[in-house]
Short mmCIF file of C-alpha atoms in Angstrom, two decimals:
data_model
loop_
_atom_site.label_atom_id
_atom_site.label_comp_id
_atom_site.label_asym_id
_atom_site.label_seq_id
_atom_site.Cartn_x
_atom_site.Cartn_y
_atom_site.Cartn_z
CA GLU S 28 0.00 0.00 0.00
CA ALA S 29 1.25 3.48 -0.81
CA GLY S 30 2.30 5.61 2.12
CA VAL S 31 1.41 9.17 3.00
CA THR S 32 2.70 11.56 0.38
CA GLN S 33 3.32 15.28 0.62
CA PHE S 34 3.94 17.93 -1.99
CA PRO S 35 6.13 19.86 -2.43
CA SER S 36 9.12 18.44 -0.61
CA HIS S 37 10.68 21.89 -0.33
CA SER S 38 9.30 25.39 -0.74
CA VAL S 39 11.15 28.68 -0.50
CA ILE S 40 8.98 31.79 -0.50
CA GLU S 41 9.30 35.40 0.49
CA LYS S 42 7.61 36.92 3.49
CA GLY S 43 4.09 37.97 2.57
CA GLN S 44 3.62 35.36 -0.14
CA THR S 45 1.20 32.47 -0.07
CA VAL S 46 2.08 28.78 -0.03
CA THR S 47 -0.15 25.73 -0.22
CA LEU S 48 1.01 22.36 1.03
CA ARG S 49 -0.70 19.16 0.01
CA CYS S 50 -1.05 15.83 1.77
CA ASP S 51 -2.40 12.58 0.38
CA PRO S 52 -3.12 10.11 3.18
CA ILE S 53 -3.06 6.34 2.97
CA SER S 54 -6.16 5.15 1.14
CA GLY S 55 -8.96 4.35 3.55
CA HIS S 56 -7.56 6.36 6.44
CA ASP S 57 -10.29 8.67 7.67
CA ASN S 58 -8.05 10.42 10.19
CA LEU S 59 -5.59 12.99 8.89
CA TYR S 60 -3.28 15.14 10.96
CA TRP S 61 -0.97 18.08 10.36
CA TYR S 62 2.12 18.71 12.48
CA ARG S 63 4.98 21.19 12.35
CA ARG S 64 8.57 21.09 13.51
CA VAL S 65 10.18 24.49 13.82
CA MET S 66 13.92 25.15 14.21
CA GLY S 67 14.74 21.62 15.34
CA LYS S 68 12.34 21.77 18.24
CA GLU S 69 9.64 19.28 19.11
CA ILE S 70 7.00 18.29 16.59
CA LYS S 71 3.82 20.19 17.38
CA PHE S 72 0.27 19.21 16.52
CA LEU S 73 -1.65 21.59 14.28
CA LEU S 74 -4.98 19.95 13.52
CA HIS S 75 -6.89 16.74 12.98
CA PHE S 76 -9.48 15.84 10.35
CA VAL S 77 -11.94 13.00 10.50
CA LYS S 78 -12.96 12.61 6.90
CA GLU S 79 -13.73 16.16 5.78
CA SER S 80 -14.52 17.53 9.24
CA LYS S 81 -12.09 19.33 11.49
CA GLN S 82 -12.05 17.33 14.71
CA ASP S 83 -9.47 19.40 16.53
CA GLU S 84 -7.72 22.53 15.30
CA SER S 85 -6.42 23.67 18.66
CA GLY S 86 -2.83 23.67 17.43
CA MET S 87 -3.29 26.07 14.54
CA PRO S 88 -1.08 29.05 15.37
CA ASN S 89 -3.23 31.84 13.91
CA ASN S 90 -5.70 32.71 11.18
CA ARG S 91 -2.99 32.89 8.54
CA PHE S 92 -3.20 29.11 8.42
CA LEU S 93 -6.12 27.45 6.64
CA ALA S 94 -6.53 23.69 6.29
CA GLU S 95 -9.07 21.95 4.12
CA ARG S 96 -9.96 18.39 3.28
CA THR S 97 -12.66 18.52 0.67
CA GLY S 98 -14.25 15.18 0.02
CA GLY S 99 -12.37 13.58 2.84
CA THR S 100 -9.41 12.53 0.71
CA TYR S 101 -6.35 14.74 0.32
CA SER S 102 -5.78 17.81 2.46
CA THR S 103 -4.22 21.19 1.85
CA LEU S 104 -2.64 23.59 4.30
CA LYS S 105 -2.42 27.18 3.12
CA VAL S 106 -0.29 29.83 4.76
CA GLN S 107 -1.29 33.35 3.76
CA PRO S 108 0.56 35.64 4.17
CA ALA S 109 3.67 33.75 5.22
CA GLU S 110 5.90 35.11 7.98
CA LEU S 111 9.49 34.30 8.83
CA GLU S 112 8.48 32.28 11.91
CA ASP S 113 6.44 29.93 9.72
CA SER S 114 9.64 28.31 8.46
CA GLY S 115 9.93 24.67 9.44
CA VAL S 116 9.01 21.19 8.37
CA TYR S 117 5.32 20.43 8.00
CA PHE S 118 4.35 16.81 8.46
CA CYS S 119 1.12 15.13 7.55
CA ALA S 120 0.01 11.84 9.08
CA SER S 121 -2.94 9.52 8.75
CA SER S 122 -4.39 6.69 10.78
CA ARG S 123 -6.96 4.01 10.26
CA GLY S 124 -8.92 4.13 13.46
CA PRO S 125 -10.41 6.72 15.75
CA GLY S 126 -8.86 5.41 18.93
CA SER S 127 -5.80 6.80 20.63
CA SER S 128 -4.00 3.46 20.44
CA TYR S 129 -3.66 3.62 16.67
CA GLU S 130 -0.25 4.60 15.36
CA GLN S 131 -0.10 7.35 12.81
CA TYR S 132 1.72 7.00 9.52
CA PHE S 133 3.72 10.04 8.56
CA GLY S 134 4.64 11.56 5.24
CA PRO S 135 8.16 12.76 4.44
CA GLY S 136 7.29 16.35 5.27
CA THR S 137 7.44 19.65 3.41
CA ARG S 138 10.34 21.90 4.33
CA LEU S 139 9.11 25.50 4.17
CA THR S 140 11.58 28.36 4.19
CA VAL S 141 10.27 31.90 4.40
CA THR S 142 12.85 34.55 3.56
CA ALA V 22 -1.22 18.76 30.11
CA GLN V 23 0.82 16.14 28.36
CA SER V 24 4.56 16.48 27.87
CA VAL V 25 7.49 14.38 26.78
CA ALA V 26 11.14 14.85 27.64
CA GLN V 27 14.10 13.36 25.84
CA PRO V 28 16.99 14.50 28.01
CA GLU V 29 19.73 13.81 25.48
CA ASP V 30 20.01 15.79 22.25
CA GLN V 31 22.67 13.40 20.96
CA VAL V 32 23.64 9.82 21.75
CA ASN V 33 26.83 8.29 20.38
CA VAL V 34 27.47 4.58 20.53
CA ALA V 35 29.93 2.20 18.89
CA GLU V 36 28.61 -0.37 16.47
CA GLY V 37 27.84 -3.64 18.21
CA ASN V 38 27.34 -2.01 21.60
CA PRO V 39 23.94 -1.74 23.28
CA LEU V 40 22.10 1.54 22.88
CA THR V 41 19.54 3.38 24.99
CA VAL V 42 17.55 6.46 24.02
CA LYS V 43 15.76 7.93 27.02
CA CYS V 44 12.20 9.21 27.25
CA THR V 45 10.11 10.39 30.19
CA TYR V 46 6.53 11.59 29.98
CA SER V 47 3.82 13.35 31.89
CA VAL V 48 0.10 12.80 31.40
CA SER V 49 -2.86 13.35 33.66
CA GLY V 50 -4.32 9.94 32.88
CA ASN V 51 -2.84 6.71 31.58
CA PRO V 52 -0.49 6.87 28.63
CA TYR V 53 -0.21 5.37 25.24
CA LEU V 54 3.48 5.62 24.32
CA PHE V 55 5.14 5.50 20.92
CA TRP V 56 8.58 5.62 19.37
CA TYR V 57 9.19 6.94 15.88
CA VAL V 58 12.41 7.19 13.87
CA GLN V 59 13.28 9.66 11.14
CA TYR V 60 16.00 8.82 8.65
CA PRO V 61 17.50 11.63 6.54
CA ASN V 62 15.05 13.01 3.98
CA ARG V 63 12.35 10.59 5.11
CA GLY V 64 9.17 10.87 7.12
CA LEU V 65 8.73 9.53 10.61
CA GLN V 66 8.50 5.77 10.74
CA PHE V 67 6.66 3.93 13.48
CA LEU V 68 8.91 1.70 15.60
CA LEU V 69 6.81 0.44 18.48
CA LYS V 70 4.09 1.32 20.95
CA TYR V 71 2.93 0.54 24.46
CA ILE V 72 -0.82 0.28 24.88
CA THR V 73 -1.37 -2.18 27.69
CA GLY V 74 -0.10 -5.51 28.97
CA ASP V 75 3.55 -6.51 29.06
CA ASN V 76 5.78 -3.61 30.01
CA LEU V 77 8.48 -4.74 27.57
CA VAL V 78 7.46 -3.95 24.01
CA LYS V 79 9.30 -5.28 20.98
CA GLY V 80 9.24 -3.42 17.70
CA SER V 81 10.83 -3.08 14.30
CA TYR V 82 14.53 -3.51 13.48
CA GLY V 83 15.31 -5.23 16.78
CA PHE V 84 14.30 -2.29 18.96
CA GLU V 85 12.46 -2.66 22.23
CA ALA V 86 11.21 -0.32 24.93
CA GLU V 87 10.25 -0.77 28.54
CA PHE V 88 7.32 1.03 30.09
CA ASN V 89 8.03 1.99 33.70
CA LYS V 90 5.00 3.55 35.31
CA SER V 91 6.67 4.49 38.59
CA GLN V 92 9.44 6.34 36.80
CA THR V 93 7.13 7.56 34.00
CA SER V 94 9.70 6.41 31.49
CA PHE V 95 9.68 4.60 28.16
CA HIS V 96 13.33 4.18 27.17
CA LEU V 97 14.18 2.76 23.75
CA LYS V 98 16.82 0.03 23.65
CA LYS V 99 18.64 -2.25 21.27
CA PRO V 100 21.14 -4.94 22.32
CA SER V 101 23.57 -4.38 19.43
CA ALA V 102 23.64 -1.13 17.48
CA LEU V 103 24.14 -0.93 13.72
CA VAL V 104 25.56 1.99 11.76
CA SER V 105 22.26 2.03 9.86
CA ASP V 106 20.44 2.83 13.12
CA SER V 107 21.87 6.34 12.98
CA ALA V 108 18.84 8.62 12.78
CA LEU V 109 16.61 10.98 14.74
CA TYR V 110 14.37 9.31 17.30
CA PHE V 111 11.14 10.75 18.68
CA CYS V 112 9.15 9.60 21.68
CA ALA V 113 5.43 10.49 21.74
CA VAL V 114 2.56 10.15 24.19
CA ARG V 115 -1.21 10.24 24.12
CA ASP V 116 -3.46 10.34 27.16
CA ARG V 117 -5.86 7.43 26.80
CA ASP V 118 -8.24 8.80 29.39
CA ASN V 119 -8.89 12.10 27.66
CA TYR V 120 -10.37 12.46 24.25
CA GLY V 121 -7.90 13.78 21.78
CA GLN V 122 -5.92 11.85 19.29
CA ASN V 123 -3.00 14.10 18.60
CA PHE V 124 0.43 13.08 19.72
CA VAL V 125 2.65 15.10 22.01
CA PHE V 126 6.21 14.58 20.85
CA GLY V 127 9.52 14.95 22.56
CA PRO V 128 12.21 17.14 20.98
CA GLY V 129 14.02 14.20 19.44
CA THR V 130 17.37 12.51 20.09
CA ARG V 131 19.94 12.14 17.38
CA LEU V 132 21.59 8.73 17.51
CA SER V 133 24.98 8.26 15.89
CA VAL V 134 26.37 4.75 15.65
CA LEU V 135 30.07 4.82 14.95
CA PRO V 136 31.73 2.03 12.96
#
C-alpha cells in the first residue's frame, strides 16, 4: 500500500507570499493530521481531520493558516501571508482508526523556508 | 497537560554495543506511548508502541522499549547497534483517558552509531 505523500518536498517563499502544502493520506484512512517542527524543536500538533470535518484545530497558530480536506481525501494547508516564523518542516500523518492506540503514519514532510 | 522529555540531544554509541535512548513523559491519565524514527530526507517511521499488557514492548529492526509507570519512562533500547540505526528518534505520548488523538512529541534525540 502506498504511504502518506506530501507535496512539495521543499518550498522557499518570500515573506508575505502564499504557499499551499498538500497531503495525500493512505487510502482508507479517515483520520488525517498536520504537524509542524520548527527550528529543530519538538513536533507540534496543528490539527486533525476525520474525513472532511475538522475534529481538533487547537494547534493552529493563527488565522494565517487554513486547512481543508474537501471530500475527505487529500488535504491542503495554506499559509497566507507567510511570515518568517512559519519556516519549518510540515508533516502530515494519517491513521486508520479513531482510537488513541492507533499509530499514525507520517509523510516525508514539506520543508518550508520563508525569507 | 501532556509532555514528553528526551533528556539527550545526541547519543553516540559504537557499532555492536547496546544503545539506549531515554524518554520520560507526563500525562494526567494513563499513557499510550510510541517511538518513531526519522532517517535523513524521510518521514517519521513507526517503531513500536505501548498500549497495555507486558511492560516490555518489541518493535521493528530489533528495537524494544520498557514502560516503567513508577518512573514515567519509556526508554528505547537495542542490544547491538548498527551503523544504519543512525537517525533521529522521537518519543510520543497520548493520554488514553482524555479524548484527543493528537500526539505530544519529545524534541528528538539524534543517535549516531560509529563504525
